[in-house]
PDB file of C-alpha atoms in Angstrom:
ATOM      1  CA  MET G  14       0.000   0.000   0.000  1.00 96.00           C
ATOM      2  CA  ARG G  15       1.325   3.400  -0.913  1.00 97.00           C
ATOM      3  CA  HIS G  16       0.354   7.033  -0.469  1.00 97.00           C
ATOM      4  CA  GLY G  17       2.883   9.410  -1.976  1.00 96.00           C
ATOM      5  CA  PRO G  18       6.307   8.631  -0.473  1.00 97.00           C
ATOM      6  CA  VAL G  19       4.730   6.538   2.330  1.00 98.00           C
ATOM      7  CA  GLU G  20       4.567   2.773   1.881  1.00 98.00           C
ATOM      8  CA  LEU G  21       3.025   0.235   4.249  1.00 98.00           C
ATOM      9  CA  ARG G  22       4.098  -3.361   3.675  1.00 98.00           C
ATOM     10  CA  LEU G  23       4.185  -6.653   5.528  1.00 98.00           C
ATOM     11  CA  ILE G  24       7.188  -7.023   7.807  1.00 98.00           C
ATOM     12  CA  ARG G  25       9.954  -9.408   6.665  1.00 97.00           C
ATOM     13  CA  PRO G  26      12.654 -11.279   8.623  1.00 97.00           C
ATOM     14  CA  LYS G  27      15.342  -9.271   6.837  1.00 97.00           C
ATOM     15  CA  ASP G  28      13.867  -6.055   8.314  1.00 97.00           C
ATOM     16  CA  ALA G  29      15.276  -7.008  11.723  1.00 96.00           C
ATOM     17  CA  ARG G  30      18.574  -5.152  11.392  1.00 95.00           C
ATOM     18  CA  ALA G  31      17.058  -1.876  10.124  1.00 96.00           C
ATOM     19  CA  LEU G  32      14.252  -1.889  12.695  1.00 96.00           C
ATOM     20  CA  GLN G  33      16.572  -2.724  15.562  1.00 94.00           C
ATOM     21  CA  HIS G  34      18.887   0.085  14.507  1.00 94.00           C
ATOM     22  CA  GLU G  35      15.997   2.568  14.519  1.00 94.00           C
ATOM     23  CA  LEU G  36      14.801   1.377  17.930  1.00 92.00           C
ATOM     24  CA  LEU G  37      18.251   1.617  19.487  1.00 92.00           C
ATOM     25  CA  THR G  38      19.041   5.041  18.062  1.00 93.00           C
ATOM     26  CA  ASN G  39      15.605   6.370  19.089  1.00 92.00           C
ATOM     27  CA  ARG G  40      15.534   5.127  22.691  1.00 87.00           C
ATOM     28  CA  ARG G  41      14.936   8.525  24.278  1.00 89.00           C
ATOM     29  CA  TRP G  42      12.273   9.366  21.681  1.00 89.00           C
ATOM     30  CA  LEU G  43      10.358   6.061  21.942  1.00 87.00           C
ATOM     31  CA  GLN G  44      10.796   4.850  25.527  1.00 86.00           C
ATOM     32  CA  PRO G  45       7.953   6.908  27.083  1.00 85.00           C
ATOM     33  CA  TRP G  46       5.475   5.158  24.771  1.00 85.00           C
ATOM     34  CA  GLU G  47       6.858   1.595  24.697  1.00 85.00           C
ATOM     35  CA  ALA G  48       4.983  -1.322  26.236  1.00 85.00           C
ATOM     36  CA  THR G  49       6.830  -3.082  29.058  1.00 83.00           C
ATOM     37  CA  LEU G  50       6.329  -6.243  31.105  1.00 84.00           C
ATOM     38  CA  PRO G  51       5.499  -5.801  34.808  1.00 87.00           C
ATOM     39  CA  GLY G  52       8.445  -6.865  36.946  1.00 74.00           C
ATOM     40  CA  ALA G  53      10.647  -7.791  34.007  1.00 69.00           C
ATOM     41  CA  GLN G  54      13.548  -6.246  32.169  1.00 66.00           C
ATOM     42  CA  THR G  55      12.820  -5.844  28.485  1.00 65.00           C
ATOM     43  CA  GLY G  56      15.392  -5.882  25.721  1.00 68.00           C
ATOM     44  CA  ILE G  57      15.205  -5.418  21.988  1.00 75.00           C
ATOM     45  CA  ASP G  58      15.603  -8.475  19.777  1.00 86.00           C
ATOM     46  CA  MET G  59      13.833  -7.746  16.521  1.00 92.00           C
ATOM     47  CA  ARG G  60      14.559 -11.169  15.067  1.00 94.00           C
ATOM     48  CA  VAL G  61      12.557 -12.811  17.843  1.00 94.00           C
ATOM     49  CA  SER G  62       9.881 -10.121  17.665  1.00 94.00           C
ATOM     50  CA  ILE G  63       9.446 -10.517  13.910  1.00 96.00           C
ATOM     51  CA  ARG G  64       9.151 -14.292  14.210  1.00 96.00           C
ATOM     52  CA  ARG G  65       6.361 -13.848  16.755  1.00 95.00           C
ATOM     53  CA  LEU G  66       4.624 -11.222  14.661  1.00 96.00           C
ATOM     54  CA  LEU G  67       4.726 -13.369  11.538  1.00 97.00           C
ATOM     55  CA  GLN G  68       3.322 -16.308  13.500  1.00 97.00           C
ATOM     56  CA  GLN G  69       0.437 -14.068  14.554  1.00 96.00           C
ATOM     57  CA  HIS G  70      -0.006 -13.181  10.886  1.00 97.00           C
ATOM     58  CA  ARG G  71      -0.189 -16.852   9.955  1.00 96.00           C
ATOM     59  CA  ASP G  72      -2.684 -17.417  12.767  1.00 95.00           C
ATOM     60  CA  GLY G  73      -4.785 -14.458  11.692  1.00 95.00           C
ATOM     61  CA  THR G  74      -4.502 -12.761  15.083  1.00 96.00           C
ATOM     62  CA  GLY G  75      -2.271  -9.887  13.970  1.00 97.00           C
ATOM     63  CA  TYR G  76      -0.988  -8.084  10.902  1.00 98.00           C
ATOM     64  CA  PRO G  77       2.526  -6.569  11.246  1.00 98.00           C
ATOM     65  CA  PHE G  78       3.749  -3.891   8.871  1.00 98.00           C
ATOM     66  CA  VAL G  79       6.792  -1.751   8.208  1.00 98.00           C
ATOM     67  CA  MET G  80       6.342   1.933   7.403  1.00 98.00           C
ATOM     68  CA  GLU G  81       8.709   3.231   4.746  1.00 98.00           C
ATOM     69  CA  TYR G  82       9.292   6.799   3.613  1.00 98.00           C
ATOM     70  CA  GLY G  83      11.025   7.317   0.312  1.00 96.00           C
ATOM     71  CA  GLY G  84      12.218   3.709   0.430  1.00 95.00           C
ATOM     72  CA  GLU G  85      13.733   3.983   3.935  1.00 96.00           C
ATOM     73  CA  VAL G  86      12.455   2.111   6.983  1.00 97.00           C
ATOM     74  CA  ALA G  87      10.743   4.749   9.127  1.00 97.00           C
ATOM     75  CA  GLY G  88       8.851   2.708  11.715  1.00 97.00           C
ATOM     76  CA  GLN G  89       6.437  -0.062  12.411  1.00 97.00           C
ATOM     77  CA  LEU G  90       2.656  -0.496  12.545  1.00 98.00           C
ATOM     78  CA  ASN G  91       0.771  -3.480  13.901  1.00 98.00           C
ATOM     79  CA  ILE G  92      -2.872  -4.443  13.686  1.00 98.00           C
ATOM     80  CA  TRP G  93      -3.063  -6.563  16.817  1.00 96.00           C
ATOM     81  CA  GLY G  94      -5.562  -8.195  19.141  1.00 95.00           C
ATOM     82  CA  VAL G  95      -7.701  -9.279  16.206  1.00 97.00           C
ATOM     83  CA  MET G  96     -11.054 -10.637  17.371  1.00 97.00           C
ATOM     84  CA  ARG G  97     -13.352 -12.437  14.980  1.00 96.00           C
ATOM     85  CA  GLY G  98     -16.876 -13.745  15.429  1.00 96.00           C
ATOM     86  CA  SER G  99     -19.388 -11.243  16.746  1.00 97.00           C
ATOM     87  CA  LEU G 100     -16.701  -8.605  17.469  1.00 96.00           C
ATOM     88  CA  CYS G 101     -14.612  -8.342  14.267  1.00 98.00           C
ATOM     89  CA  SER G 102     -12.353  -5.768  15.870  1.00 98.00           C
ATOM     90  CA  ALA G 103      -8.678  -4.994  16.384  1.00 98.00           C
ATOM     91  CA  THR G 104      -6.292  -2.370  17.721  1.00 98.00           C
ATOM     92  CA  ILE G 105      -3.654  -0.404  15.816  1.00 98.00           C
ATOM     93  CA  GLY G 106      -0.309   0.444  17.409  1.00 96.00           C
ATOM     94  CA  TYR G 107       2.699   2.115  15.816  1.00 96.00           C
ATOM     95  CA  TRP G 108       6.009   3.887  16.261  1.00 95.00           C
ATOM     96  CA  VAL G 109       8.006   6.137  13.960  1.00 96.00           C
ATOM     97  CA  SER G 110      11.636   7.251  14.175  1.00 96.00           C
ATOM     98  CA  GLU G 111      12.262  10.801  15.320  1.00 95.00           C
ATOM     99  CA  ARG G 112      14.095  11.695  12.118  1.00 95.00           C
ATOM    100  CA  PHE G 113      10.924  10.957  10.135  1.00 96.00           C
ATOM    101  CA  ALA G 114       8.507  12.756  12.453  1.00 93.00           C
ATOM    102  CA  GLY G 115       6.477  15.557  10.911  1.00 92.00           C
ATOM    103  CA  HIS G 116       6.333  14.086   7.401  1.00 95.00           C
ATOM    104  CA  GLY G 117       2.760  12.773   7.631  1.00 96.00           C
ATOM    105  CA  ILE G 118       3.951   9.155   7.679  1.00 97.00           C
ATOM    106  CA  THR G 119       1.893   7.899  10.613  1.00 97.00           C
ATOM    107  CA  PRO G 120      -1.498   9.329   9.577  1.00 98.00           C
ATOM    108  CA  ALA G 121      -1.037   7.979   6.053  1.00 98.00           C
ATOM    109  CA  ALA G 122      -0.015   4.547   7.361  1.00 98.00           C
ATOM    110  CA  VAL G 123      -2.838   4.388   9.919  1.00 98.00           C
ATOM    111  CA  ALA G 124      -5.352   5.425   7.257  1.00 98.00           C
ATOM    112  CA  MET G 125      -4.134   2.733   4.860  1.00 98.00           C
ATOM    113  CA  ALA G 126      -4.094   0.090   7.600  1.00 98.00           C
ATOM    114  CA  THR G 127      -7.619   0.962   8.719  1.00 98.00           C
ATOM    115  CA  ASP G 128      -8.895   0.820   5.150  1.00 98.00           C
ATOM    116  CA  LEU G 129      -7.219  -2.567   4.728  1.00 98.00           C
ATOM    117  CA  ALA G 130      -8.830  -3.803   7.943  1.00 98.00           C
ATOM    118  CA  PHE G 131     -12.291  -2.782   6.773  1.00 98.00           C
ATOM    119  CA  THR G 132     -12.073  -3.810   3.109  1.00 97.00           C
ATOM    120  CA  GLU G 133      -9.820  -6.883   3.034  1.00 97.00           C
ATOM    121  CA  LEU G 134      -9.505  -8.251   6.560  1.00 97.00           C
ATOM    122  CA  GLY G 135     -13.239  -8.262   7.239  1.00 97.00           C
ATOM    123  CA  LEU G 136     -13.043  -6.210  10.433  1.00 98.00           C
ATOM    124  CA  HIS G 137     -15.769  -3.870  11.622  1.00 98.00           C
ATOM    125  CA  ARG G 138     -14.064  -1.787  14.310  1.00 98.00           C
ATOM    126  CA  ILE G 139     -10.533  -0.400  14.737  1.00 98.00           C
ATOM    127  CA  GLU G 140      -9.322   1.103  17.992  1.00 98.00           C
ATOM    128  CA  ILE G 141      -6.325   3.259  18.873  1.00 98.00           C
ATOM    129  CA  CYS G 142      -5.375   3.755  22.528  1.00 96.00           C
ATOM    130  CA  LEU G 143      -2.766   6.335  23.428  1.00 94.00           C
ATOM    131  CA  ARG G 144      -1.266   7.979  26.470  1.00 92.00           C
ATOM    132  CA  PRO G 145      -2.743  11.445  26.996  1.00 89.00           C
ATOM    133  CA  GLU G 146       0.782  12.889  27.121  1.00 88.00           C
ATOM    134  CA  ASN G 147       1.500  11.602  23.607  1.00 90.00           C
ATOM    135  CA  ARG G 148       0.677  14.745  21.647  1.00 89.00           C
ATOM    136  CA  PRO G 149       1.932  13.446  18.257  1.00 91.00           C
ATOM    137  CA  SER G 150      -0.374  10.413  18.477  1.00 93.00           C
ATOM    138  CA  LEU G 151      -3.249  12.613  19.559  1.00 93.00           C
ATOM    139  CA  ARG G 152      -2.719  14.672  16.421  1.00 94.00           C
ATOM    140  CA  VAL G 153      -2.883  11.479  14.328  1.00 97.00           C
ATOM    141  CA  VAL G 154      -6.361  10.519  15.557  1.00 97.00           C
ATOM    142  CA  GLN G 155      -7.492  14.128  15.206  1.00 96.00           C
ATOM    143  CA  LYS G 156      -6.268  14.324  11.613  1.00 97.00           C
ATOM    144  CA  LEU G 157      -8.001  11.065  10.683  1.00 98.00           C
ATOM    145  CA  GLY G 158     -11.215  11.680  12.610  1.00 98.00           C
ATOM    146  CA  PHE G 159     -11.202   8.735  14.975  1.00 98.00           C
ATOM    147  CA  ARG G 160     -14.032   9.065  17.517  1.00 98.00           C
ATOM    148  CA  TYR G 161     -13.061   9.675  21.114  1.00 97.00           C
ATOM    149  CA  GLU G 162     -14.527   7.060  23.474  1.00 97.00           C
ATOM    150  CA  GLY G 163     -13.108   7.780  26.923  1.00 95.00           C
ATOM    151  CA  VAL G 164     -10.360   7.129  29.458  1.00 94.00           C
ATOM    152  CA  ARG G 165      -9.112   3.625  30.180  1.00 94.00           C
ATOM    153  CA  ARG G 166      -7.551   3.714  33.643  1.00 92.00           C
ATOM    154  CA  ARG G 167      -4.128   2.075  34.095  1.00 93.00           C
ATOM    155  CA  PHE G 168      -4.781   0.267  30.838  1.00 92.00           C
ATOM    156  CA  ILE G 169      -1.377  -0.794  29.487  1.00 89.00           C
ATOM    157  CA  HIS G 170       2.008  -1.240  31.151  1.00 92.00           C
ATOM    158  CA  ILE G 171       4.122   1.450  29.479  1.00 89.00           C
ATOM    159  CA  ASP G 172       7.626   2.606  30.370  1.00 87.00           C
ATOM    160  CA  GLY G 173       7.645   0.701  33.653  1.00 86.00           C
ATOM    161  CA  ASP G 174       4.164   1.388  35.061  1.00 91.00           C
ATOM    162  CA  TRP G 175       0.450   1.031  34.389  1.00 94.00           C
ATOM    163  CA  ARG G 176      -0.667   4.068  32.405  1.00 92.00           C
ATOM    164  CA  ASP G 177      -4.005   5.679  31.674  1.00 91.00           C
ATOM    165  CA  HIS G 178      -4.931   5.746  27.994  1.00 94.00           C
ATOM    166  CA  LEU G 179      -7.391   7.632  25.843  1.00 96.00           C
ATOM    167  CA  ALA G 180      -9.438   5.377  23.550  1.00 97.00           C
ATOM    168  CA  PHE G 181     -10.462   6.287  19.999  1.00 98.00           C
ATOM    169  CA  SER G 182     -12.163   4.159  17.351  1.00 98.00           C
ATOM    170  CA  LEU G 183     -13.739   3.959  13.939  1.00 98.00           C
ATOM    171  CA  VAL G 184     -16.286   1.489  12.628  1.00 98.00           C
ATOM    172  CA  ARG G 185     -16.744   0.641   8.983  1.00 98.00           C
ATOM    173  CA  GLU G 186     -19.954   2.658   8.700  1.00 98.00           C
ATOM    174  CA  ASP G 187     -18.089   5.817   9.772  1.00 98.00           C
ATOM    175  CA  VAL G 188     -15.960   5.822   6.626  1.00 98.00           C
ATOM    176  CA  PRO G 189     -17.899   4.329   3.692  1.00 97.00           C
ATOM    177  CA  ASP G 190     -15.432   5.859   1.210  1.00 97.00           C
ATOM    178  CA  GLY G 191     -12.341   5.004   3.262  1.00 98.00           C
ATOM    179  CA  VAL G 192     -10.209   6.767   5.851  1.00 98.00           C
ATOM    180  CA  LEU G 193      -7.446   7.715   3.423  1.00 98.00           C
ATOM    181  CA  ALA G 194      -9.852   9.235   0.896  1.00 98.00           C
ATOM    182  CA  ARG G 195     -11.728  11.189   3.577  1.00 98.00           C
ATOM    183  CA  TRP G 196      -8.471  12.585   4.999  1.00 98.00           C
ATOM    184  CA  SER G 197      -6.928  13.346   1.592  1.00 97.00           C
ATOM    185  CA  GLN G 198     -10.084  15.161   0.471  1.00 97.00           C
ATOM    186  CA  GLY G 199     -10.331  17.246   3.651  1.00 96.00           C
ATOM    187  CA  ARG G 200     -13.635  15.738   4.771  1.00 97.00           C
ATOM    188  CA  VAL G 201     -12.631  14.698   8.307  1.00 97.00           C
ATOM    189  CA  PRO G 202     -15.180  15.783  10.953  1.00 95.00           C
ATOM    190  CA  ALA G 203     -13.640  18.502  13.060  1.00 91.00           C
ATOM    191  CA  ASP G 204     -14.800  17.315  16.480  1.00 94.00           C
ATOM    192  CA  TRP G 205     -14.812  13.512  16.497  1.00 96.00           C
ATOM    193  CA  ALA G 206     -11.483  13.228  18.319  1.00 95.00           C
ATOM    194  CA  ASP G 207     -12.169  16.028  20.801  1.00 95.00           C
ATOM    195  CA  VAL G 208     -11.398  15.045  24.403  1.00 92.00           C
ATOM    196  CA  PRO G 209     -13.891  16.589  26.867  1.00 87.00           C
ATOM    197  CA  PRO G 210     -12.280  18.809  29.509  1.00 79.00           C
ATOM    198  CA  THR G 211     -13.853  16.641  32.199  1.00 76.00           C
ATOM    199  CA  ASP G 212     -11.704  13.721  31.038  1.00 70.00           C
ATOM    200  CA  LEU G 213      -8.413  15.556  30.979  1.00 65.00           C
ATOM    201  CA  PRO G 214      -7.651  15.724  34.729  1.00 51.00           C
ATOM    202  CA  SER G 215      -8.418  12.029  35.253  1.00 49.00           C
ATOM    203  CA  ALA G 216      -6.206  11.201  32.264  1.00 44.00           C
ATOM    204  CA  GLY G 217      -3.302  13.143  33.722  1.00 46.00           C
ATOM    205  CA  LEU G 218      -3.594  16.235  31.547  1.00 45.00           C
ATOM    206  CA  PRO G 219      -4.033  19.812  32.679  1.00 39.00           C
ATOM    207  CA  GLY G 220      -7.681  20.765  32.713  1.00 32.00           C
TER     208      GLY G 220
END
């Protein structure tokens, strides 16, 4: 999948070296948003991580992608926690290297991934959960018009502790013409991702 210089493609075992390099050189940039394991030290071994992600892909429980910009590896995006049956839902998570920030890579990749989920993967609902302090990710859901749903208290173990998250989602009926087309054509609703002031103090933001 491609939008301008941004390409979203399935992760490959040979991506391990480039991804690990980006993770190691972006530790300060990424660490505040990285998932951790309670009571355990976490290291970076992309070869092991990619093997697990590709197994999830084979099992149909996850879809791991690499984000490229101008042919260079810029980050990673995963459609994870895929639920079938009466739910048909999943969550999108992502990271992008600091040197590629501000180029519109993440919104383009998230839009393409959401469209793929709705049109080819047979999913009905996509969710994005982010820390309220993560302003760049908040701008992504605002740009794409994900609907704000509320605060999830101490939801995911991030950077060594349980952190509150803000939840946003889209369902297929929200974007009949696709997320990418709606964003590219400037038709994103202005207020869908608005966070009510009453939620900000409980989420750890200034009111």
